[in-house]
PDB file of C-alpha atoms in Angstrom:
ATOM      1  CA  MET A  23     -11.005  -7.649  39.809  1.00  0.00           C
ATOM      2  CA  ILE A  24     -14.639  -8.102  38.763  1.00  0.00           C
ATOM      3  CA  LYS A  25     -14.185  -5.290  36.233  1.00  0.00           C
ATOM      4  CA  ARG A  26     -11.300  -7.169  34.630  1.00  0.00           C
ATOM      5  CA  ILE A  27     -13.304 -10.395  34.460  1.00  0.00           C
ATOM      6  CA  ILE A  28     -16.180  -8.552  32.778  1.00  0.00           C
ATOM      7  CA  ALA A  29     -13.632  -6.960  30.440  1.00  0.00           C
ATOM      8  CA  VAL A  30     -12.315 -10.397  29.464  1.00  0.00           C
ATOM      9  CA  VAL A  31     -15.859 -11.592  28.702  1.00  0.00           C
ATOM     10  CA  PHE A  32     -16.395  -8.410  26.669  1.00  0.00           C
ATOM     11  CA  GLY A  33     -13.144  -9.044  24.796  1.00  0.00           C
ATOM     12  CA  VAL A  34     -14.105 -12.634  24.003  1.00  0.00           C
ATOM     13  CA  LEU A  35     -17.457 -11.433  22.641  1.00  0.00           C
ATOM     14  CA  VAL A  36     -15.690  -8.804  20.524  1.00  0.00           C
ATOM     15  CA  ALA A  37     -13.293 -11.455  19.198  1.00  0.00           C
ATOM     16  CA  ILE A  38     -16.149 -13.823  18.336  1.00  0.00           C
ATOM     17  CA  GLY A  39     -18.050 -11.028  16.589  1.00  0.00           C
ATOM     18  CA  VAL A  40     -15.047  -9.885  14.555  1.00  0.00           C
ATOM     19  CA  ILE A  41     -14.177 -13.431  13.507  1.00  0.00           C
ATOM     20  CA  PHE A  42     -17.790 -14.184  12.576  1.00  0.00           C
ATOM     21  CA  ILE A  43     -18.149 -11.038  10.459  1.00  0.00           C
ATOM     22  CA  LEU A  44     -14.843 -11.454   8.631  1.00  0.00           C
ATOM     23  CA  GLU A  45     -15.328 -15.169   7.982  1.00  0.00           C
ATOM     24  CA  ALA A  46     -18.882 -14.491   6.752  1.00  0.00           C
ATOM     25  CA  ALA A  47     -17.451 -11.929   4.326  1.00  0.00           C
ATOM     26  CA  GLY A  48     -14.983 -14.569   3.171  1.00  0.00           C
ATOM     27  CA  HIS A  49     -17.820 -17.012   2.554  1.00  0.00           C
ATOM     28  CA  LEU A  50     -19.579 -14.392   0.446  1.00  0.00           C
ATOM     29  CA  LEU A  51     -16.474 -14.023  -1.704  1.00  0.00           C
ATOM     30  CA  TYR A  52     -15.721 -17.762  -1.770  1.00  0.00           C
ATOM     31  CA  PRO A  53     -18.948 -19.704  -1.154  1.00  0.00           C
ATOM     32  CA  THR A  54     -18.956 -23.326  -0.029  1.00  0.00           C
ATOM     33  CA  PRO A  55     -19.295 -25.604  -3.077  1.00  0.00           C
ATOM     34  CA  GLN A  56     -22.830 -26.867  -3.685  1.00  0.00           C
ATOM     35  CA  GLY A  57     -23.431 -30.420  -2.573  1.00  0.00           C
ATOM     36  CA  LEU A  58     -20.331 -30.655  -0.401  1.00  0.00           C
ATOM     37  CA  ALA A  59     -20.853 -33.463   2.102  1.00  0.00           C
ATOM     38  CA  LEU A  60     -19.356 -32.158   5.340  1.00  0.00           C
ATOM     39  CA  ASP A  61     -19.594 -35.634   6.873  1.00  0.00           C
ATOM     40  CA  ASP A  62     -17.211 -37.098   4.269  1.00  0.00           C
ATOM     41  CA  PRO A  63     -13.656 -36.298   5.464  1.00  0.00           C
ATOM     42  CA  GLN A  64     -12.042 -37.103   2.112  1.00  0.00           C
ATOM     43  CA  LYS A  65     -14.360 -34.805   0.133  1.00  0.00           C
ATOM     44  CA  LEU A  66     -13.895 -32.065   2.733  1.00  0.00           C
ATOM     45  CA  LYS A  67     -10.108 -32.432   2.512  1.00  0.00           C
ATOM     46  CA  GLU A  68     -10.276 -32.174  -1.291  1.00  0.00           C
ATOM     47  CA  ALA A  69     -12.532 -29.111  -1.102  1.00  0.00           C
ATOM     48  CA  ILE A  70     -10.163 -27.377   1.316  1.00  0.00           C
ATOM     49  CA  ALA A  71      -7.158 -28.230  -0.853  1.00  0.00           C
ATOM     50  CA  ALA A  72      -8.947 -26.575  -3.789  1.00  0.00           C
ATOM     51  CA  LEU A  73      -9.586 -23.312  -1.926  1.00  0.00           C
ATOM     52  CA  PRO A  74      -7.805 -20.276  -3.337  1.00  0.00           C
ATOM     53  CA  LEU A  75      -5.046 -18.634  -1.286  1.00  0.00           C
ATOM     54  CA  PRO A  76      -7.109 -15.491  -0.542  1.00  0.00           C
ATOM     55  CA  GLU A  77      -9.686 -17.586   1.322  1.00  0.00           C
ATOM     56  CA  PHE A  78      -7.004 -18.855   3.694  1.00  0.00           C
ATOM     57  CA  ILE A  79      -5.697 -15.309   4.116  1.00  0.00           C
ATOM     58  CA  ILE A  80      -9.208 -14.094   5.009  1.00  0.00           C
ATOM     59  CA  VAL A  81      -9.620 -16.781   7.672  1.00  0.00           C
ATOM     60  CA  LEU A  82      -6.160 -16.104   9.104  1.00  0.00           C
ATOM     61  CA  ALA A  83      -6.828 -12.353   9.095  1.00  0.00           C
ATOM     62  CA  ALA A  84     -10.170 -12.957  10.826  1.00  0.00           C
ATOM     63  CA  TRP A  85      -8.535 -14.946  13.618  1.00  0.00           C
ATOM     64  CA  MET A  86      -5.752 -12.407  14.057  1.00  0.00           C
ATOM     65  CA  ALA A  87      -8.134  -9.434  13.931  1.00  0.00           C
ATOM     66  CA  GLY A  88     -10.367 -11.163  16.471  1.00  0.00           C
ATOM     67  CA  ALA A  89      -7.413 -11.699  18.806  1.00  0.00           C
ATOM     68  CA  PHE A  90      -6.202  -8.123  18.314  1.00  0.00           C
ATOM     69  CA  LEU A  91      -9.533  -6.329  18.696  1.00  0.00           C
ATOM     70  CA  GLY A  92     -10.780  -8.644  21.437  1.00  0.00           C
ATOM     71  CA  SER A  93      -7.589  -8.164  23.442  1.00  0.00           C
ATOM     72  CA  PHE A  94      -7.548  -4.422  22.890  1.00  0.00           C
ATOM     73  CA  GLY A  95     -11.236  -4.184  23.805  1.00  0.00           C
ATOM     74  CA  ALA A  96     -10.658  -6.104  27.032  1.00  0.00           C
ATOM     75  CA  LEU A  97      -7.679  -3.941  27.965  1.00  0.00           C
ATOM     76  CA  PHE A  98      -9.582  -0.759  27.143  1.00  0.00           C
ATOM     77  CA  PHE A  99     -12.721  -1.805  29.030  1.00  0.00           C
ATOM     78  CA  ALA A 100     -10.705  -2.896  32.075  1.00  0.00           C
ATOM     79  CA  ARG A 101      -8.528   0.222  31.949  1.00  0.00           C
ATOM     80  CA  SER A 102      -5.660  -2.114  32.684  1.00  0.00           C
ATOM     81  CA  SER A 103      -2.329  -2.619  30.976  1.00  0.00           C
ATOM     82  CA  GLN A 104      -1.862  -6.041  32.580  1.00  0.00           C
ATOM     83  CA  ILE A 105      -1.114  -8.404  29.726  1.00  0.00           C
ATOM     84  CA  TRP A 106      -3.211 -11.255  31.163  1.00  0.00           C
ATOM     85  CA  VAL A 107      -6.433  -9.301  30.500  1.00  0.00           C
ATOM     86  CA  GLY A 108      -5.901  -9.524  26.744  1.00  0.00           C
ATOM     87  CA  GLY A 109      -4.039 -12.809  27.041  1.00  0.00           C
ATOM     88  CA  ILE A 110      -7.088 -14.688  28.257  1.00  0.00           C
ATOM     89  CA  VAL A 111      -9.064 -13.413  25.271  1.00  0.00           C
ATOM     90  CA  THR A 112      -6.270 -14.597  23.005  1.00  0.00           C
ATOM     91  CA  LEU A 113      -6.239 -17.964  24.724  1.00  0.00           C
ATOM     92  CA  PHE A 114      -9.898 -18.446  23.752  1.00  0.00           C
ATOM     93  CA  VAL A 115      -9.167 -17.529  20.120  1.00  0.00           C
ATOM     94  CA  PHE A 116      -6.020 -19.677  20.096  1.00  0.00           C
ATOM     95  CA  VAL A 117      -7.750 -22.769  21.519  1.00  0.00           C
ATOM     96  CA  ALA A 118     -10.640 -22.373  19.062  1.00  0.00           C
ATOM     97  CA  ALA A 119      -8.223 -22.063  16.138  1.00  0.00           C
ATOM     98  CA  VAL A 120      -6.074 -25.023  17.171  1.00  0.00           C
ATOM     99  CA  SER A 121      -9.159 -27.164  17.778  1.00  0.00           C
ATOM    100  CA  ASN A 122     -10.155 -26.435  14.172  1.00  0.00           C
ATOM    101  CA  PHE A 123      -6.894 -28.038  13.053  1.00  0.00           C
ATOM    102  CA  PHE A 124      -8.200 -31.404  14.276  1.00  0.00           C
ATOM    103  CA  PHE A 125     -11.376 -31.163  12.192  1.00  0.00           C
ATOM    104  CA  VAL A 126     -10.246 -29.287   9.088  1.00  0.00           C
ATOM    105  CA  ALA A 127      -7.191 -30.267   7.042  1.00  0.00           C
ATOM    106  CA  TYR A 128      -5.571 -26.849   6.716  1.00  0.00           C
ATOM    107  CA  PRO A 129      -2.211 -26.555   4.953  1.00  0.00           C
ATOM    108  CA  ILE A 130       0.734 -26.668   7.352  1.00  0.00           C
ATOM    109  CA  TRP A 131       1.815 -23.111   6.466  1.00  0.00           C
ATOM    110  CA  PHE A 132      -1.623 -21.884   7.539  1.00  0.00           C
ATOM    111  CA  GLU A 133      -1.457 -23.709  10.866  1.00  0.00           C
ATOM    112  CA  ILE A 134       2.017 -22.329  11.585  1.00  0.00           C
ATOM    113  CA  ALA A 135       0.915 -18.809  10.637  1.00  0.00           C
ATOM    114  CA  ALA A 136      -2.116 -19.078  12.932  1.00  0.00           C
ATOM    115  CA  VAL A 137      -0.114 -20.451  15.869  1.00  0.00           C
ATOM    116  CA  LEU A 138       2.368 -17.573  15.529  1.00  0.00           C
ATOM    117  CA  GLY A 139       0.008 -14.848  14.320  1.00  0.00           C
ATOM    118  CA  ILE A 140      -2.740 -15.057  16.938  1.00  0.00           C
ATOM    119  CA  PRO A 141      -0.444 -14.435  19.941  1.00  0.00           C
ATOM    120  CA  LEU A 142       1.440 -11.805  17.931  1.00  0.00           C
ATOM    121  CA  ALA A 143      -1.809  -9.935  17.254  1.00  0.00           C
ATOM    122  CA  SER A 144      -2.645  -9.952  20.954  1.00  0.00           C
ATOM    123  CA  TRP A 145       0.835  -8.785  21.894  1.00  0.00           C
ATOM    124  CA  LEU A 146       0.540  -5.915  19.398  1.00  0.00           C
ATOM    125  CA  ALA A 147      -2.808  -4.938  20.955  1.00  0.00           C
ATOM    126  CA  TRP A 148      -1.193  -4.907  24.394  1.00  0.00           C
ATOM    127  CA  LYS A 149       1.745  -2.818  23.115  1.00  0.00           C
ATOM    128  CA  MET A 150      -0.635  -0.398  21.408  1.00  0.00           C
ATOM    129  CA  TYR A 151      -2.753  -0.074  24.539  1.00  0.00           C
ATOM    130  CA  ARG A 152       0.326   0.496  26.704  1.00  0.00           C
ATOM    131  CA  ALA A 153       1.583   3.150  24.275  1.00  0.00           C
ATOM    132  CA  ARG A 154      -1.638   5.088  24.919  1.00  0.00           C
ATOM    133  CA  GLN A 155      -0.960   5.154  28.668  1.00  0.00           C
ATOM    134  CA  PRO A 156       0.800   8.217  30.094  1.00  0.00           C
ATOM    135  CA  ASP A 157       3.038   6.082  32.354  1.00  0.00           C
ATOM    136  CA  ALA A 158       4.053   3.577  29.658  1.00  0.00           C
TER     137      ALA A 158
END
């Protein structure tokens, strides 16, 4: 059991790292506008509305890749095909993403895609891990 708990922590760290790296790459491609006051909700909403579609795709891909690789890493480290091992990692990513919805005015399509895509990415990681097992 302790091995699975450590694996979940490992998976969460992998997810955080993947999301950080991919979102940082997105910020290099689409930097934050100079002089943007993050404490002004209206200006922030306008800045987000002006973002190009690829920036949203990068963020969504980062969250999904974090859920996928974090879940797969946890399953691999634990040597367990029990779905909850990767599911807990996904829960962390999911809660972090949904909490962002309260602070950042994302388009509704993006929020729906994230709510559906993050668990889907984790499920695909679990299916891929199980496919590698001889008894699967």
